[in-house]
mmCIF file of C-alpha atoms in Angstrom:
data_model
loop_
_atom_site.group_PDB
_atom_site.id
_atom_site.type_symbol
_atom_site.label_atom_id
_atom_site.label_comp_id
_atom_site.label_asym_id
_atom_site.label_seq_id
_atom_site.Cartn_x
_atom_site.Cartn_y
_atom_site.Cartn_z
ATOM 1 C CA MET A 1 -0.014 0.056 0.104
ATOM 2 C CA LYS A 2 2.836 2.466 0.754
ATOM 3 C CA TYR A 3 4.582 1.930 -2.637
ATOM 4 C CA GLU A 4 1.215 2.341 -4.486
ATOM 5 C CA LEU A 5 0.629 5.532 -2.751
ATOM 6 C CA GLN A 6 4.630 6.538 -3.864
ATOM 7 C CA LEU A 7 3.342 5.924 -7.256
ATOM 8 C CA LYS A 8 0.398 7.836 -7.068
ATOM 9 C CA ARG A 9 2.503 10.656 -6.283
ATOM 10 C CA ARG A 10 4.993 10.315 -8.944
ATOM 11 C CA LEU A 11 1.928 10.392 -11.227
ATOM 12 C CA VAL A 12 0.996 13.870 -10.059
ATOM 13 C CA ILE A 13 4.451 14.920 -10.140
ATOM 14 C CA TYR A 14 4.891 14.040 -13.806
ATOM 15 C CA ARG A 15 1.507 15.757 -14.518
ATOM 16 C CA ILE A 16 2.922 19.051 -13.118
ATOM 17 C CA LEU A 17 6.057 18.584 -14.942
ATOM 18 C CA ILE A 18 4.544 18.019 -18.019
ATOM 19 C CA ALA A 19 2.213 21.224 -17.594
ATOM 20 C CA ILE A 20 5.142 23.105 -16.500
ATOM 21 C CA LEU A 21 7.082 22.377 -20.003
ATOM 22 C CA LEU A 22 4.105 22.870 -21.846
ATOM 23 C CA ILE A 23 3.387 26.314 -20.336
ATOM 24 C CA SER A 24 7.140 27.094 -21.117
ATOM 25 C CA ILE A 25 6.351 26.615 -24.795
ATOM 26 C CA PHE A 26 3.758 29.002 -24.909
ATOM 27 C CA LEU A 27 6.009 31.502 -22.574
ATOM 28 C CA ILE A 28 8.944 31.047 -24.835
ATOM 29 C CA GLY A 29 7.088 31.930 -28.002
ATOM 30 C CA ALA A 30 5.417 34.731 -26.371
ATOM 31 C CA LEU A 31 8.360 36.449 -24.976
ATOM 32 C CA SER A 32 10.525 35.692 -27.917
ATOM 33 C CA ASP A 33 7.947 37.455 -30.260
ATOM 34 C CA ARG A 34 8.273 40.668 -28.034
ATOM 35 C CA GLY A 35 11.992 40.700 -27.732
ATOM 36 C CA ILE A 36 12.755 39.884 -24.231
ATOM 37 C CA LEU A 37 14.257 36.880 -25.033
ATOM 38 C CA LEU A 38 16.674 35.991 -27.856
ATOM 39 C CA ASP A 39 15.543 35.344 -31.065
ATOM 40 C CA SER A 40 16.421 32.003 -32.772
ATOM 41 C CA ARG A 41 18.242 33.707 -35.016
ATOM 42 C CA TYR A 42 20.708 34.924 -32.754
ATOM 43 C CA MET A 43 20.965 31.811 -30.803
ATOM 44 C CA SER A 44 24.089 29.395 -31.400
ATOM 45 C CA MET A 45 22.860 26.153 -32.983
ATOM 46 C CA THR A 46 23.839 24.392 -29.639
ATOM 47 C CA ALA A 47 21.854 26.445 -27.539
ATOM 48 C CA GLN A 48 18.769 25.984 -30.056
ATOM 49 C CA GLN A 49 19.262 21.984 -30.163
ATOM 50 C CA VAL A 50 19.655 21.716 -26.016
ATOM 51 C CA SER A 51 16.712 24.286 -25.546
ATOM 52 C CA ARG A 52 14.562 21.870 -28.063
ATOM 53 C CA LEU A 53 15.931 18.820 -26.169
ATOM 54 C CA ILE A 54 15.283 20.015 -22.833
ATOM 55 C CA VAL A 55 11.631 20.801 -23.570
ATOM 56 C CA PHE A 56 10.648 18.317 -26.135
ATOM 57 C CA GLY A 57 12.559 15.599 -24.918
ATOM 58 C CA GLY A 58 11.500 15.909 -21.492
ATOM 59 C CA ILE A 59 7.830 16.104 -22.360
ATOM 60 C CA ILE A 60 8.341 12.614 -24.179
ATOM 61 C CA ILE A 61 10.206 11.118 -21.258
ATOM 62 C CA LEU A 62 7.944 12.366 -18.795
ATOM 63 C CA LEU A 63 5.053 10.965 -20.760
ATOM 64 C CA ILE A 64 6.817 7.427 -21.110
ATOM 65 C CA LEU A 65 7.604 7.321 -17.279
ATOM 66 C CA HIS A 66 3.653 8.561 -16.379
ATOM 67 C CA HIS A 67 2.765 5.849 -18.778
ATOM 68 C CA ARG A 68 4.966 3.303 -17.182
ATOM 69 C CA THR A 69 3.747 4.170 -13.523
ATOM 70 C CA ALA A 70 0.002 4.084 -14.490
ATOM 71 C CA ARG A 71 0.784 0.753 -15.884
ATOM 72 C CA LEU A 72 2.340 -0.128 -12.736
ATOM 73 C CA LEU A 73 -0.544 0.944 -10.774
ATOM 74 C CA GLN A 74 -2.848 -1.649 -12.447
ATOM 75 C CA ASN A 75 -0.700 -4.567 -12.468
ATOM 76 C CA LYS A 76 0.287 -5.931 -9.205
ATOM 77 C CA VAL A 77 2.551 -8.287 -10.081
ATOM 78 C CA GLU A 78 4.608 -6.075 -11.791
ATOM 79 C CA ARG A 79 4.435 -3.275 -9.183
ATOM 80 C CA ASN A 80 5.483 -5.744 -6.725
ATOM 81 C CA GLU A 81 8.373 -6.856 -8.767
ATOM 82 C CA LYS A 82 9.295 -2.988 -8.996
ATOM 83 C CA ASN A 83 8.951 -2.185 -5.527
ATOM 84 C CA ILE A 84 11.413 -5.453 -4.819
ATOM 85 C CA ARG A 85 13.796 -4.063 -7.212
ATOM 86 C CA GLU A 86 13.914 -0.584 -5.968
ATOM 87 C CA ASN A 87 14.248 -1.847 -2.607
ATOM 88 C CA ASP A 88 17.218 -4.036 -3.058
ATOM 89 C CA GLU A 89 19.878 -2.960 -0.830
ATOM 90 C CA ARG A 90 22.947 -3.174 -3.429
ATOM 91 C CA GLN A 91 20.862 -0.859 -5.538
ATOM 92 C CA ILE A 92 20.163 1.726 -2.635
ATOM 93 C CA PHE A 93 23.931 1.718 -1.896
ATOM 94 C CA ILE A 94 24.850 2.478 -5.493
ATOM 95 C CA ASN A 95 22.132 5.305 -5.957
ATOM 96 C CA ASP A 96 23.197 6.773 -2.391
ATOM 97 C CA LYS A 97 26.778 7.001 -3.309
ATOM 98 C CA SER A 98 26.402 8.310 -7.225
ATOM 99 C CA ASN A 99 22.918 10.252 -7.122
ATOM 100 C CA THR A 100 22.816 12.062 -3.869
ATOM 101 C CA LEU A 101 19.767 14.436 -3.465
ATOM 102 C CA THR A 102 22.037 17.134 -3.787
ATOM 103 C CA LEU A 103 23.349 16.233 -7.251
ATOM 104 C CA LYS A 104 19.860 15.446 -8.602
ATOM 105 C CA LEU A 105 18.673 19.114 -7.236
ATOM 106 C CA LEU A 106 21.593 20.574 -8.940
ATOM 107 C CA PHE A 107 20.856 19.121 -12.270
ATOM 108 C CA GLY A 108 17.353 19.991 -12.070
ATOM 109 C CA VAL A 109 18.479 23.540 -11.237
ATOM 110 C CA GLY A 110 20.888 23.309 -14.160
ATOM 111 C CA ILE A 111 18.493 22.162 -16.690
ATOM 112 C CA ILE A 112 16.442 25.093 -16.066
ATOM 113 C CA ALA A 113 19.036 27.460 -16.241
ATOM 114 C CA LEU A 114 20.147 26.077 -19.389
ATOM 115 C CA LEU A 115 16.756 26.216 -20.794
ATOM 116 C CA ILE A 116 16.662 30.079 -19.747
ATOM 117 C CA LEU A 117 20.297 31.022 -20.657
ATOM 118 C CA SER A 118 19.841 29.424 -24.104
ATOM 119 C CA TYR A 119 17.429 32.331 -24.751
ATOM 120 C CA VAL A 120 18.952 35.147 -22.897
ATOM 121 C CA ASP A 121 22.758 35.290 -23.242
ATOM 122 C CA MET A 122 25.161 32.718 -25.290
ATOM 123 C CA ILE A 123 28.365 33.253 -23.307
ATOM 124 C CA ALA A 124 26.418 32.258 -19.872
ATOM 125 C CA PHE A 125 24.870 29.536 -21.750
ATOM 126 C CA SER A 126 27.954 28.053 -22.893
ATOM 127 C CA THR A 127 29.303 28.056 -19.424
ATOM 128 C CA ALA A 128 26.416 26.372 -17.919
ATOM 129 C CA TYR A 129 26.635 23.854 -20.656
ATOM 130 C CA GLY A 130 30.198 22.943 -20.146
ATOM 131 C CA ILE A 131 29.590 22.792 -16.194
ATOM 132 C CA MET A 132 26.466 20.316 -16.864
ATOM 133 C CA ILE A 133 28.387 18.302 -19.206
ATOM 134 C CA ALA A 134 31.323 17.714 -16.662
ATOM 135 C CA GLY A 135 28.519 17.002 -13.831
ATOM 136 C CA LEU A 136 26.978 14.396 -15.859
ATOM 137 C CA LEU A 137 30.348 12.955 -16.647
ATOM 138 C CA LEU A 138 31.312 12.691 -13.048
ATOM 139 C CA LYS A 139 28.019 11.248 -12.297
ATOM 140 C CA GLY A 140 28.390 8.371 -14.747
ATOM 141 C CA ILE A 141 31.796 7.794 -13.310
ATOM 142 C CA THR A 142 30.926 7.477 -9.879
ATOM 143 C CA TYR A 143 27.691 5.313 -10.796
ATOM 144 C CA LEU A 144 29.995 2.856 -12.891
ATOM 145 C CA TYR A 145 32.787 2.831 -9.929
ATOM 146 C CA TYR A 146 30.358 2.039 -7.076
ATOM 147 C CA LYS A 147 28.414 -0.792 -9.346
ATOM 148 C CA ASN A 148 31.755 -2.177 -10.329
ATOM 149 C CA LYS A 149 33.032 -1.991 -6.836
ATOM 150 C CA VAL A 150 29.564 -3.224 -5.078
ATOM 151 C CA GLY A 151 29.057 -5.984 -7.917
#
């Protein structure tokens, strides 16, 4: 029952995030037309691609996660298997060591900053983009290290 409540909360969070991304599409269009945000003609190609990837890729990923979570709520056998996998001590240890809450929050804020900076300032965007790539590499390396160390 506790895991079922956790899945329902995830569904609500996914719906809220999807709504935020859809609203951001509208806001980006409205603010770009008024000259508040950079016009796509002045954005670098990387900034255009990253902003599209964040918005549209984020929507697609959230829809997939929403669908999987909704399916888990309907299928009790799959839900129990997923609960066992998520509560595996080895997996919890690896996630605790490589995916700390602070790092997850940093990436969330970084993604939002990348999206905003891609429409505001190219120099700041390039700096934030480099920091995010370095952070993702560091996260991947620590995950692989602890996965191989424990496994």
